[in-house]
PDB file of C-alpha atoms in Angstrom:
ATOM      1  CA  MET H   1      71.991   1.919  40.272  1.00  0.00           C
ATOM      2  CA  VAL H   2      69.835   3.997  37.947  1.00  0.00           C
ATOM      3  CA  VAL H   3      71.381   5.301  34.731  1.00  0.00           C
ATOM      4  CA  PHE H   4      69.852   8.054  32.643  1.00  0.00           C
ATOM      5  CA  ALA H   5      70.140   7.747  28.883  1.00  0.00           C
ATOM      6  CA  GLY H   6      70.639  10.578  26.458  1.00  0.00           C
ATOM      7  CA  GLN H   7      73.426  12.327  28.349  1.00  0.00           C
ATOM      8  CA  GLY H   8      75.725  12.723  25.356  1.00  0.00           C
ATOM      9  CA  ASP H   9      75.714  15.446  22.728  1.00  0.00           C
ATOM     10  CA  PRO H  10      72.516  14.877  20.684  1.00  0.00           C
ATOM     11  CA  ARG H  11      74.306  16.108  17.548  1.00  0.00           C
ATOM     12  CA  ARG H  12      76.635  13.143  17.919  1.00  0.00           C
ATOM     13  CA  SER H  13      74.538  10.470  19.639  1.00  0.00           C
ATOM     14  CA  LEU H  14      71.363  10.648  17.515  1.00  0.00           C
ATOM     15  CA  PRO H  15      73.156  10.343  14.154  1.00  0.00           C
ATOM     16  CA  LEU H  16      74.928   7.281  15.565  1.00  0.00           C
ATOM     17  CA  LEU H  17      71.666   5.752  16.755  1.00  0.00           C
ATOM     18  CA  TRP H  18      70.107   6.222  13.347  1.00  0.00           C
ATOM     19  CA  ARG H  19      73.378   5.383  11.553  1.00  0.00           C
ATOM     20  CA  ALA H  20      73.226   8.666   9.659  1.00  0.00           C
ATOM     21  CA  ASP H  21      76.974   9.261   9.486  1.00  0.00           C
ATOM     22  CA  ALA H  22      78.671   6.271  11.086  1.00  0.00           C
ATOM     23  CA  PRO H  23      82.379   6.033  10.156  1.00  0.00           C
ATOM     24  CA  PRO H  24      83.334   3.169   7.836  1.00  0.00           C
ATOM     25  CA  PRO H  25      84.949   0.068   9.351  1.00  0.00           C
ATOM     26  CA  ALA H  26      88.715   0.343   9.791  1.00  0.00           C
ATOM     27  CA  ARG H  27      90.860  -1.636   7.399  1.00  0.00           C
ATOM     28  CA  GLY H  28      92.202  -4.833   8.826  1.00  0.00           C
ATOM     29  CA  GLY H  29      95.903  -4.760   9.684  1.00  0.00           C
ATOM     30  CA  PRO H  30      98.333  -7.586  10.354  1.00  0.00           C
ATOM     31  CA  GLY H  31      97.479  -9.988  13.119  1.00  0.00           C
ATOM     32  CA  PRO H  32      94.180 -11.401  14.408  1.00  0.00           C
ATOM     33  CA  LYS H  33      92.684  -8.128  15.658  1.00  0.00           C
ATOM     34  CA  PRO H  34      89.017  -7.806  14.648  1.00  0.00           C
ATOM     35  CA  ARG H  35      87.863  -4.968  12.457  1.00  0.00           C
ATOM     36  CA  LEU H  36      86.395  -2.124  14.402  1.00  0.00           C
ATOM     37  CA  SER H  37      82.993  -0.643  13.685  1.00  0.00           C
ATOM     38  CA  VAL H  38      80.171   0.889  15.674  1.00  0.00           C
ATOM     39  CA  ASP H  39      78.265  -2.400  15.531  1.00  0.00           C
ATOM     40  CA  ALA H  40      81.270  -4.432  16.712  1.00  0.00           C
ATOM     41  CA  ILE H  41      81.868  -2.086  19.629  1.00  0.00           C
ATOM     42  CA  VAL H  42      78.208  -2.154  20.635  1.00  0.00           C
ATOM     43  CA  ALA H  43      78.066  -5.963  20.410  1.00  0.00           C
ATOM     44  CA  ALA H  44      81.128  -6.284  22.633  1.00  0.00           C
ATOM     45  CA  ALA H  45      79.689  -3.827  25.155  1.00  0.00           C
ATOM     46  CA  VAL H  46      76.348  -5.680  25.276  1.00  0.00           C
ATOM     47  CA  ALA H  47      78.110  -9.012  25.824  1.00  0.00           C
ATOM     48  CA  LEU H  48      80.149  -7.452  28.635  1.00  0.00           C
ATOM     49  CA  ALA H  49      77.068  -5.993  30.346  1.00  0.00           C
ATOM     50  CA  ASP H  50      75.167  -9.279  29.973  1.00  0.00           C
ATOM     51  CA  GLU H  51      77.994 -11.217  31.603  1.00  0.00           C
ATOM     52  CA  LYS H  52      79.219  -8.841  34.296  1.00  0.00           C
ATOM     53  CA  GLY H  53      76.566  -6.162  34.724  1.00  0.00           C
ATOM     54  CA  MET H  54      76.441  -2.440  34.193  1.00  0.00           C
ATOM     55  CA  GLY H  55      79.117  -1.792  36.807  1.00  0.00           C
ATOM     56  CA  ALA H  56      81.745  -3.494  34.634  1.00  0.00           C
ATOM     57  CA  LEU H  57      81.034  -1.312  31.617  1.00  0.00           C
ATOM     58  CA  SER H  58      83.774   1.091  30.563  1.00  0.00           C
ATOM     59  CA  MET H  59      85.414   2.096  27.304  1.00  0.00           C
ATOM     60  CA  ARG H  60      88.603   0.443  28.501  1.00  0.00           C
ATOM     61  CA  ALA H  61      86.877  -2.864  29.292  1.00  0.00           C
ATOM     62  CA  VAL H  62      85.130  -2.906  25.926  1.00  0.00           C
ATOM     63  CA  GLY H  63      88.395  -2.099  24.176  1.00  0.00           C
ATOM     64  CA  GLU H  64      90.158  -4.957  25.960  1.00  0.00           C
ATOM     65  CA  ARG H  65      87.390  -7.303  24.868  1.00  0.00           C
ATOM     66  CA  LEU H  66      88.081  -6.308  21.268  1.00  0.00           C
ATOM     67  CA  GLY H  67      91.843  -6.434  21.646  1.00  0.00           C
ATOM     68  CA  ARG H  68      92.147  -2.658  21.314  1.00  0.00           C
ATOM     69  CA  THR H  69      92.807   0.305  23.531  1.00  0.00           C
ATOM     70  CA  ALA H  70      90.027   2.539  24.780  1.00  0.00           C
ATOM     71  CA  MET H  71      91.378   5.361  22.614  1.00  0.00           C
ATOM     72  CA  ALA H  72      90.806   3.269  19.490  1.00  0.00           C
ATOM     73  CA  LEU H  73      87.070   3.219  20.221  1.00  0.00           C
ATOM     74  CA  TYR H  74      86.635   6.972  20.338  1.00  0.00           C
ATOM     75  CA  THR H  75      86.925   7.224  16.546  1.00  0.00           C
ATOM     76  CA  TYR H  76      83.617   5.380  16.362  1.00  0.00           C
ATOM     77  CA  VAL H  77      81.816   6.202  19.626  1.00  0.00           C
ATOM     78  CA  PRO H  78      82.364   9.573  21.378  1.00  0.00           C
ATOM     79  CA  GLY H  79      82.128   8.194  24.896  1.00  0.00           C
ATOM     80  CA  LYS H  80      80.458   5.913  27.417  1.00  0.00           C
ATOM     81  CA  SER H  81      77.189   7.891  27.457  1.00  0.00           C
ATOM     82  CA  GLU H  82      76.732   7.493  23.713  1.00  0.00           C
ATOM     83  CA  LEU H  83      77.786   3.850  23.933  1.00  0.00           C
ATOM     84  CA  LEU H  84      75.093   3.153  26.516  1.00  0.00           C
ATOM     85  CA  ASP H  85      72.448   4.683  24.240  1.00  0.00           C
ATOM     86  CA  LEU H  86      73.658   2.522  21.364  1.00  0.00           C
ATOM     87  CA  MET H  87      73.642  -0.614  23.513  1.00  0.00           C
ATOM     88  CA  TYR H  88      70.157   0.049  24.843  1.00  0.00           C
ATOM     89  CA  ASP H  89      68.727   0.601  21.384  1.00  0.00           C
ATOM     90  CA  ALA H  90      70.607  -2.329  19.829  1.00  0.00           C
ATOM     91  CA  VAL H  91      69.230  -4.990  22.177  1.00  0.00           C
ATOM     92  CA  HIS H  92      65.704  -3.754  21.474  1.00  0.00           C
ATOM     93  CA  THR H  93      65.946  -5.471  18.096  1.00  0.00           C
ATOM     94  CA  GLU H  94      65.064  -8.609  20.075  1.00  0.00           C
ATOM     95  CA  LEU H  95      61.627  -7.301  21.017  1.00  0.00           C
ATOM     96  CA  PRO H  96      58.720  -8.907  19.149  1.00  0.00           C
ATOM     97  CA  SER H  97      57.579  -6.664  16.326  1.00  0.00           C
ATOM     98  CA  ALA H  98      54.859  -8.508  14.436  1.00  0.00           C
ATOM     99  CA  TYR H  99      51.847 -10.617  15.321  1.00  0.00           C
ATOM    100  CA  PRO H 100      49.194 -12.135  13.068  1.00  0.00           C
ATOM    101  CA  GLU H 101      46.188  -9.858  12.707  1.00  0.00           C
ATOM    102  CA  SER H 102      43.481 -11.130  15.010  1.00  0.00           C
ATOM    103  CA  ASP H 103      40.448  -9.936  16.922  1.00  0.00           C
ATOM    104  CA  ASP H 104      41.865 -11.596  20.036  1.00  0.00           C
ATOM    105  CA  TRP H 105      43.748  -8.570  21.379  1.00  0.00           C
ATOM    106  CA  ARG H 106      44.095 -10.225  24.786  1.00  0.00           C
ATOM    107  CA  ALA H 107      45.966 -13.257  23.453  1.00  0.00           C
ATOM    108  CA  ALA H 108      48.256 -11.005  21.405  1.00  0.00           C
ATOM    109  CA  LEU H 109      49.078  -8.780  24.382  1.00  0.00           C
ATOM    110  CA  THR H 110      49.677 -11.811  26.591  1.00  0.00           C
ATOM    111  CA  ALA H 111      52.103 -13.316  24.084  1.00  0.00           C
ATOM    112  CA  TRP H 112      53.855  -9.961  23.610  1.00  0.00           C
ATOM    113  CA  ALA H 113      54.210  -9.384  27.350  1.00  0.00           C
ATOM    114  CA  GLY H 114      55.717 -12.824  27.883  1.00  0.00           C
ATOM    115  CA  GLU H 115      58.346 -12.215  25.206  1.00  0.00           C
ATOM    116  CA  VAL H 116      59.193  -8.775  26.580  1.00  0.00           C
ATOM    117  CA  LEU H 117      59.615 -10.223  30.073  1.00  0.00           C
ATOM    118  CA  GLU H 118      62.138 -12.755  28.773  1.00  0.00           C
ATOM    119  CA  PHE H 119      63.951  -9.981  26.886  1.00  0.00           C
ATOM    120  CA  TYR H 120      64.456  -8.031  30.092  1.00  0.00           C
ATOM    121  CA  VAL H 121      65.549 -11.153  31.969  1.00  0.00           C
ATOM    122  CA  ARG H 122      68.176 -11.862  29.285  1.00  0.00           C
ATOM    123  CA  HIS H 123      69.525  -8.320  29.624  1.00  0.00           C
ATOM    124  CA  PRO H 124      68.932  -7.279  33.252  1.00  0.00           C
ATOM    125  CA  TRP H 125      71.230  -4.265  32.885  1.00  0.00           C
ATOM    126  CA  VAL H 126      68.581  -2.720  30.612  1.00  0.00           C
ATOM    127  CA  LEU H 127      66.360  -2.375  33.684  1.00  0.00           C
ATOM    128  CA  GLN H 128      68.894   0.023  35.195  1.00  0.00           C
ATOM    129  CA  VAL H 129      68.385   2.464  32.309  1.00  0.00           C
ATOM    130  CA  SER H 130      65.644   4.860  33.383  1.00  0.00           C
ATOM    131  CA  GLN H 131      62.679   5.368  31.071  1.00  0.00           C
ATOM    132  CA  ALA H 132      62.304   8.943  32.266  1.00  0.00           C
ATOM    133  CA  ARG H 133      64.340  10.058  29.236  1.00  0.00           C
ATOM    134  CA  PRO H 134      64.092   7.714  26.246  1.00  0.00           C
ATOM    135  CA  VAL H 135      67.042   6.944  24.019  1.00  0.00           C
ATOM    136  CA  LEU H 136      65.036   7.955  20.908  1.00  0.00           C
ATOM    137  CA  GLY H 137      66.572   5.232  18.766  1.00  0.00           C
ATOM    138  CA  PRO H 138      64.886   3.326  15.911  1.00  0.00           C
ATOM    139  CA  HIS H 139      64.625  -0.016  17.702  1.00  0.00           C
ATOM    140  CA  GLU H 140      63.243   1.505  20.885  1.00  0.00           C
ATOM    141  CA  TYR H 141      60.601   3.226  18.765  1.00  0.00           C
ATOM    142  CA  ALA H 142      59.843  -0.055  16.959  1.00  0.00           C
ATOM    143  CA  GLY H 143      59.117  -1.753  20.282  1.00  0.00           C
ATOM    144  CA  LEU H 144      56.867   1.099  21.315  1.00  0.00           C
ATOM    145  CA  ASP H 145      55.090   1.024  17.959  1.00  0.00           C
ATOM    146  CA  THR H 146      54.313  -2.673  18.395  1.00  0.00           C
ATOM    147  CA  LEU H 147      52.700  -2.107  21.786  1.00  0.00           C
ATOM    148  CA  VAL H 148      50.639   0.838  20.535  1.00  0.00           C
ATOM    149  CA  THR H 149      49.464  -1.269  17.582  1.00  0.00           C
ATOM    150  CA  LEU H 150      48.376  -4.091  19.895  1.00  0.00           C
ATOM    151  CA  LEU H 151      46.583  -1.672  22.217  1.00  0.00           C
ATOM    152  CA  ARG H 152      44.808  -0.042  19.283  1.00  0.00           C
ATOM    153  CA  ALA H 153      43.022  -3.351  18.739  1.00  0.00           C
ATOM    154  CA  THR H 154      41.210  -2.834  22.052  1.00  0.00           C
ATOM    155  CA  GLY H 155      39.277   0.065  20.542  1.00  0.00           C
ATOM    156  CA  LEU H 156      40.034   2.376  23.461  1.00  0.00           C
ATOM    157  CA  GLU H 157      40.502   6.078  22.811  1.00  0.00           C
ATOM    158  CA  THR H 158      43.942   7.546  22.275  1.00  0.00           C
ATOM    159  CA  GLY H 159      44.122   9.311  25.647  1.00  0.00           C
ATOM    160  CA  VAL H 160      43.610   6.024  27.471  1.00  0.00           C
ATOM    161  CA  LEU H 161      46.050   4.184  25.202  1.00  0.00           C
ATOM    162  CA  ARG H 162      48.762   6.712  25.984  1.00  0.00           C
ATOM    163  CA  ARG H 163      48.350   6.071  29.718  1.00  0.00           C
ATOM    164  CA  LEU H 164      48.234   2.314  29.189  1.00  0.00           C
ATOM    165  CA  VAL H 165      51.631   2.450  27.512  1.00  0.00           C
ATOM    166  CA  GLY H 166      52.882   4.198  30.642  1.00  0.00           C
ATOM    167  CA  THR H 167      51.344   1.415  32.740  1.00  0.00           C
ATOM    168  CA  VAL H 168      52.328  -1.694  30.802  1.00  0.00           C
ATOM    169  CA  PHE H 169      56.052  -1.055  30.384  1.00  0.00           C
ATOM    170  CA  PRO H 170      56.681  -0.253  34.081  1.00  0.00           C
ATOM    171  CA  TYR H 171      54.696  -3.351  35.050  1.00  0.00           C
ATOM    172  CA  LEU H 172      56.812  -5.531  32.778  1.00  0.00           C
ATOM    173  CA  ARG H 173      60.061  -3.976  33.951  1.00  0.00           C
ATOM    174  CA  GLY H 174      59.111  -4.460  37.593  1.00  0.00           C
ATOM    175  CA  SER H 175      58.145  -8.084  36.976  1.00  0.00           C
ATOM    176  CA  ALA H 176      61.364  -8.747  35.082  1.00  0.00           C
ATOM    177  CA  GLN H 177      63.414  -7.170  37.869  1.00  0.00           C
ATOM    178  CA  ALA H 178      61.815  -9.562  40.347  1.00  0.00           C
ATOM    179  CA  VAL H 179      62.679 -12.547  38.136  1.00  0.00           C
ATOM    180  CA  ALA H 180      66.237 -11.322  37.541  1.00  0.00           C
ATOM    181  CA  ASP H 181      66.810 -10.687  41.257  1.00  0.00           C
ATOM    182  CA  ALA H 182      65.443 -14.128  42.091  1.00  0.00           C
ATOM    183  CA  ARG H 183      67.940 -15.717  39.717  1.00  0.00           C
ATOM    184  CA  LEU H 184      70.851 -13.858  41.274  1.00  0.00           C
ATOM    185  CA  ALA H 185      69.873 -14.259  44.941  1.00  0.00           C
ATOM    186  CA  ALA H 186      71.265 -17.738  45.554  1.00  0.00           C
ATOM    187  CA  ALA H 187      74.601 -17.043  43.852  1.00  0.00           C
ATOM    188  CA  ALA H 188      75.004 -13.674  45.551  1.00  0.00           C
ATOM    189  CA  THR H 189      74.165 -14.894  49.077  1.00  0.00           C
ATOM    190  CA  GLY H 190      75.428 -18.468  49.022  1.00  0.00           C
ATOM    191  CA  SER H 191      72.129 -19.956  50.227  1.00  0.00           C
ATOM    192  CA  SER H 192      69.089 -21.286  48.423  1.00  0.00           C
ATOM    193  CA  ASP H 193      65.670 -19.671  48.763  1.00  0.00           C
ATOM    194  CA  GLU H 194      64.444 -22.576  50.873  1.00  0.00           C
ATOM    195  CA  GLU H 195      67.446 -22.365  53.213  1.00  0.00           C
ATOM    196  CA  TRP H 196      67.038 -18.606  53.605  1.00  0.00           C
ATOM    197  CA  TRP H 197      63.338 -18.836  54.486  1.00  0.00           C
ATOM    198  CA  ALA H 198      63.755 -21.822  56.788  1.00  0.00           C
ATOM    199  CA  ALA H 199      66.478 -20.130  58.838  1.00  0.00           C
ATOM    200  CA  ARG H 200      64.638 -16.847  59.236  1.00  0.00           C
ATOM    201  CA  SER H 201      61.150 -18.229  59.715  1.00  0.00           C
ATOM    202  CA  ALA H 202      62.244 -20.201  62.761  1.00  0.00           C
ATOM    203  CA  VAL H 203      63.862 -17.162  64.382  1.00  0.00           C
ATOM    204  CA  LEU H 204      60.933 -14.911  63.517  1.00  0.00           C
ATOM    205  CA  LEU H 205      58.440 -17.254  65.182  1.00  0.00           C
ATOM    206  CA  GLU H 206      60.582 -17.311  68.321  1.00  0.00           C
ATOM    207  CA  LEU H 207      60.770 -13.529  68.444  1.00  0.00           C
ATOM    208  CA  VAL H 208      57.149 -12.880  67.508  1.00  0.00           C
ATOM    209  CA  PRO H 209      54.997 -15.750  68.853  1.00  0.00           C
ATOM    210  CA  ASP H 210      51.867 -13.614  68.397  1.00  0.00           C
ATOM    211  CA  PHE H 211      52.639 -12.968  64.727  1.00  0.00           C
ATOM    212  CA  ALA H 212      49.202 -14.210  63.573  1.00  0.00           C
ATOM    213  CA  GLU H 213      47.392 -11.867  65.972  1.00  0.00           C
ATOM    214  CA  ARG H 214      49.519  -8.858  65.055  1.00  0.00           C
ATOM    215  CA  PHE H 215      49.299  -9.403  61.295  1.00  0.00           C
ATOM    216  CA  PRO H 216      46.011 -11.245  60.740  1.00  0.00           C
ATOM    217  CA  ALA H 217      45.543 -10.409  57.064  1.00  0.00           C
ATOM    218  CA  VAL H 218      49.017 -11.645  56.096  1.00  0.00           C
ATOM    219  CA  SER H 219      48.686 -14.756  58.221  1.00  0.00           C
ATOM    220  CA  ARG H 220      45.281 -15.624  56.802  1.00  0.00           C
ATOM    221  CA  MET H 221      46.554 -15.224  53.238  1.00  0.00           C
ATOM    222  CA  GLU H 222      49.487 -17.541  53.925  1.00  0.00           C
ATOM    223  CA  ALA H 223      47.302 -20.105  55.679  1.00  0.00           C
ATOM    224  CA  GLU H 224      44.622 -20.355  53.000  1.00  0.00           C
ATOM    225  CA  GLY H 225      46.600 -22.698  50.801  1.00  0.00           C
ATOM    226  CA  PRO H 226      49.693 -23.046  48.617  1.00  0.00           C
ATOM    227  CA  VAL H 227      50.149 -20.941  45.515  1.00  0.00           C
ATOM    228  CA  GLU H 228      49.557 -22.843  42.279  1.00  0.00           C
ATOM    229  CA  PRO H 229      52.775 -23.666  40.404  1.00  0.00           C
ATOM    230  CA  TYR H 230      53.881 -21.538  37.479  1.00  0.00           C
ATOM    231  CA  PRO H 231      51.862 -22.732  34.458  1.00  0.00           C
ATOM    232  CA  GLY H 232      53.632 -23.646  31.273  1.00  0.00           C
ATOM    233  CA  ALA H 233      56.831 -24.729  33.005  1.00  0.00           C
ATOM    234  CA  GLY H 234      57.540 -28.391  32.415  1.00  0.00           C
ATOM    235  CA  PRO H 235      58.822 -30.710  35.127  1.00  0.00           C
ATOM    236  CA  GLU H 236      62.434 -30.053  34.151  1.00  0.00           C
ATOM    237  CA  ASP H 237      61.969 -26.282  34.140  1.00  0.00           C
ATOM    238  CA  ALA H 238      60.099 -26.316  37.432  1.00  0.00           C
ATOM    239  CA  GLU H 239      62.699 -28.546  39.061  1.00  0.00           C
ATOM    240  CA  GLY H 240      65.602 -26.307  38.094  1.00  0.00           C
ATOM    241  CA  MET H 241      63.841 -23.017  38.762  1.00  0.00           C
ATOM    242  CA  PRO H 242      64.565 -21.330  42.109  1.00  0.00           C
ATOM    243  CA  TYR H 243      61.580 -20.885  44.398  1.00  0.00           C
ATOM    244  CA  LEU H 244      61.675 -17.096  44.218  1.00  0.00           C
ATOM    245  CA  GLU H 245      61.800 -17.163  40.428  1.00  0.00           C
ATOM    246  CA  ARG H 246      58.753 -19.434  40.280  1.00  0.00           C
ATOM    247  CA  GLU H 247      56.958 -17.024  42.592  1.00  0.00           C
ATOM    248  CA  ALA H 248      57.991 -13.994  40.532  1.00  0.00           C
ATOM    249  CA  ARG H 249      56.838 -15.571  37.291  1.00  0.00           C
ATOM    250  CA  GLU H 250      53.499 -16.604  38.774  1.00  0.00           C
ATOM    251  CA  THR H 251      53.037 -13.106  40.159  1.00  0.00           C
ATOM    252  CA  PHE H 252      53.721 -11.705  36.688  1.00  0.00           C
ATOM    253  CA  ARG H 253      51.164 -14.035  35.103  1.00  0.00           C
ATOM    254  CA  VAL H 254      48.409 -13.271  37.601  1.00  0.00           C
ATOM    255  CA  GLY H 255      49.094  -9.547  37.630  1.00  0.00           C
ATOM    256  CA  LEU H 256      49.054  -9.398  33.837  1.00  0.00           C
ATOM    257  CA  GLY H 257      45.693 -11.158  33.827  1.00  0.00           C
ATOM    258  CA  VAL H 258      44.248  -8.605  36.234  1.00  0.00           C
ATOM    259  CA  LEU H 259      45.673  -5.762  34.129  1.00  0.00           C
ATOM    260  CA  LEU H 260      44.050  -7.178  31.000  1.00  0.00           C
ATOM    261  CA  ASP H 261      40.798  -7.619  32.926  1.00  0.00           C
ATOM    262  CA  GLY H 262      40.968  -3.896  33.622  1.00  0.00           C
ATOM    263  CA  ILE H 263      41.371  -3.160  29.909  1.00  0.00           C
ATOM    264  CA  GLU H 264      38.372  -5.371  29.218  1.00  0.00           C
ATOM    265  CA  ALA H 265      36.332  -3.486  31.808  1.00  0.00           C
ATOM    266  CA  ALA H 266      37.358  -0.156  30.239  1.00  0.00           C
ATOM    267  CA  ARG H 267      36.207  -1.438  26.847  1.00  0.00           C
ATOM    268  CA  ALA H 268      32.861  -2.401  28.339  1.00  0.00           C
ATOM    269  CA  ARG H 269      32.354   1.133  29.665  1.00  0.00           C
ATOM    270  CA  ARG H 270      32.765   2.764  26.262  1.00  0.00           C
ATOM    271  CA  PRO H 271      29.757   4.789  25.085  1.00  0.00           C
TER     272      PRO H 271
END
């Protein structure tokens, strides 16, 4: 499911994003009900989406989480579209925003990319929000500003940097989606990665005994040796990590290295 941000009235959503005219918190009444505020509503909505996914998000569900009715939320947030924008921008406060100044742009970008990947994996619902139309919130801009700053250190011209921004974020989102899907696969299907592959590989070989002749390039790649394990994962992490997740993380690492090699090659071609 793809969701497009920025569908609410910009005269209402943008002031909320930038906290230009947010209503004051409601006074606490009798009983244990929490005080309502824009931040409290957004925090509850983020927790709901993290736990149950985007499909569970509704004003009613968020209200129930806060011990209020959906109608009570509309004083603070006009509707679900504006709430989604607020949620998306709020979680972007977790993105790394500062790195020590260094000539090693590659190490800085590698560290940044790793942190952004984990951010997306923590909040997989964020990946369902299309980047075709940005939210235009302060924290989203802060994340973008960090990447542009890191890319500036490569010395490449602005036109190339602009296109690199449009390359790096989609790469990270795609990699994070693969990791997130790998984590969910076993629970959603009821079988482990190893069980799934073992069952289907046996049937496939029976049905297609000439598989190696029909698909020589794929077969040769698979036969040339095992993939190296995901680096940086300790024995405990590797033992508890599903096979598909290990593969997705290794693919991310190798692909990022090739992408950075391309940046290095572009630097070498500068006049």
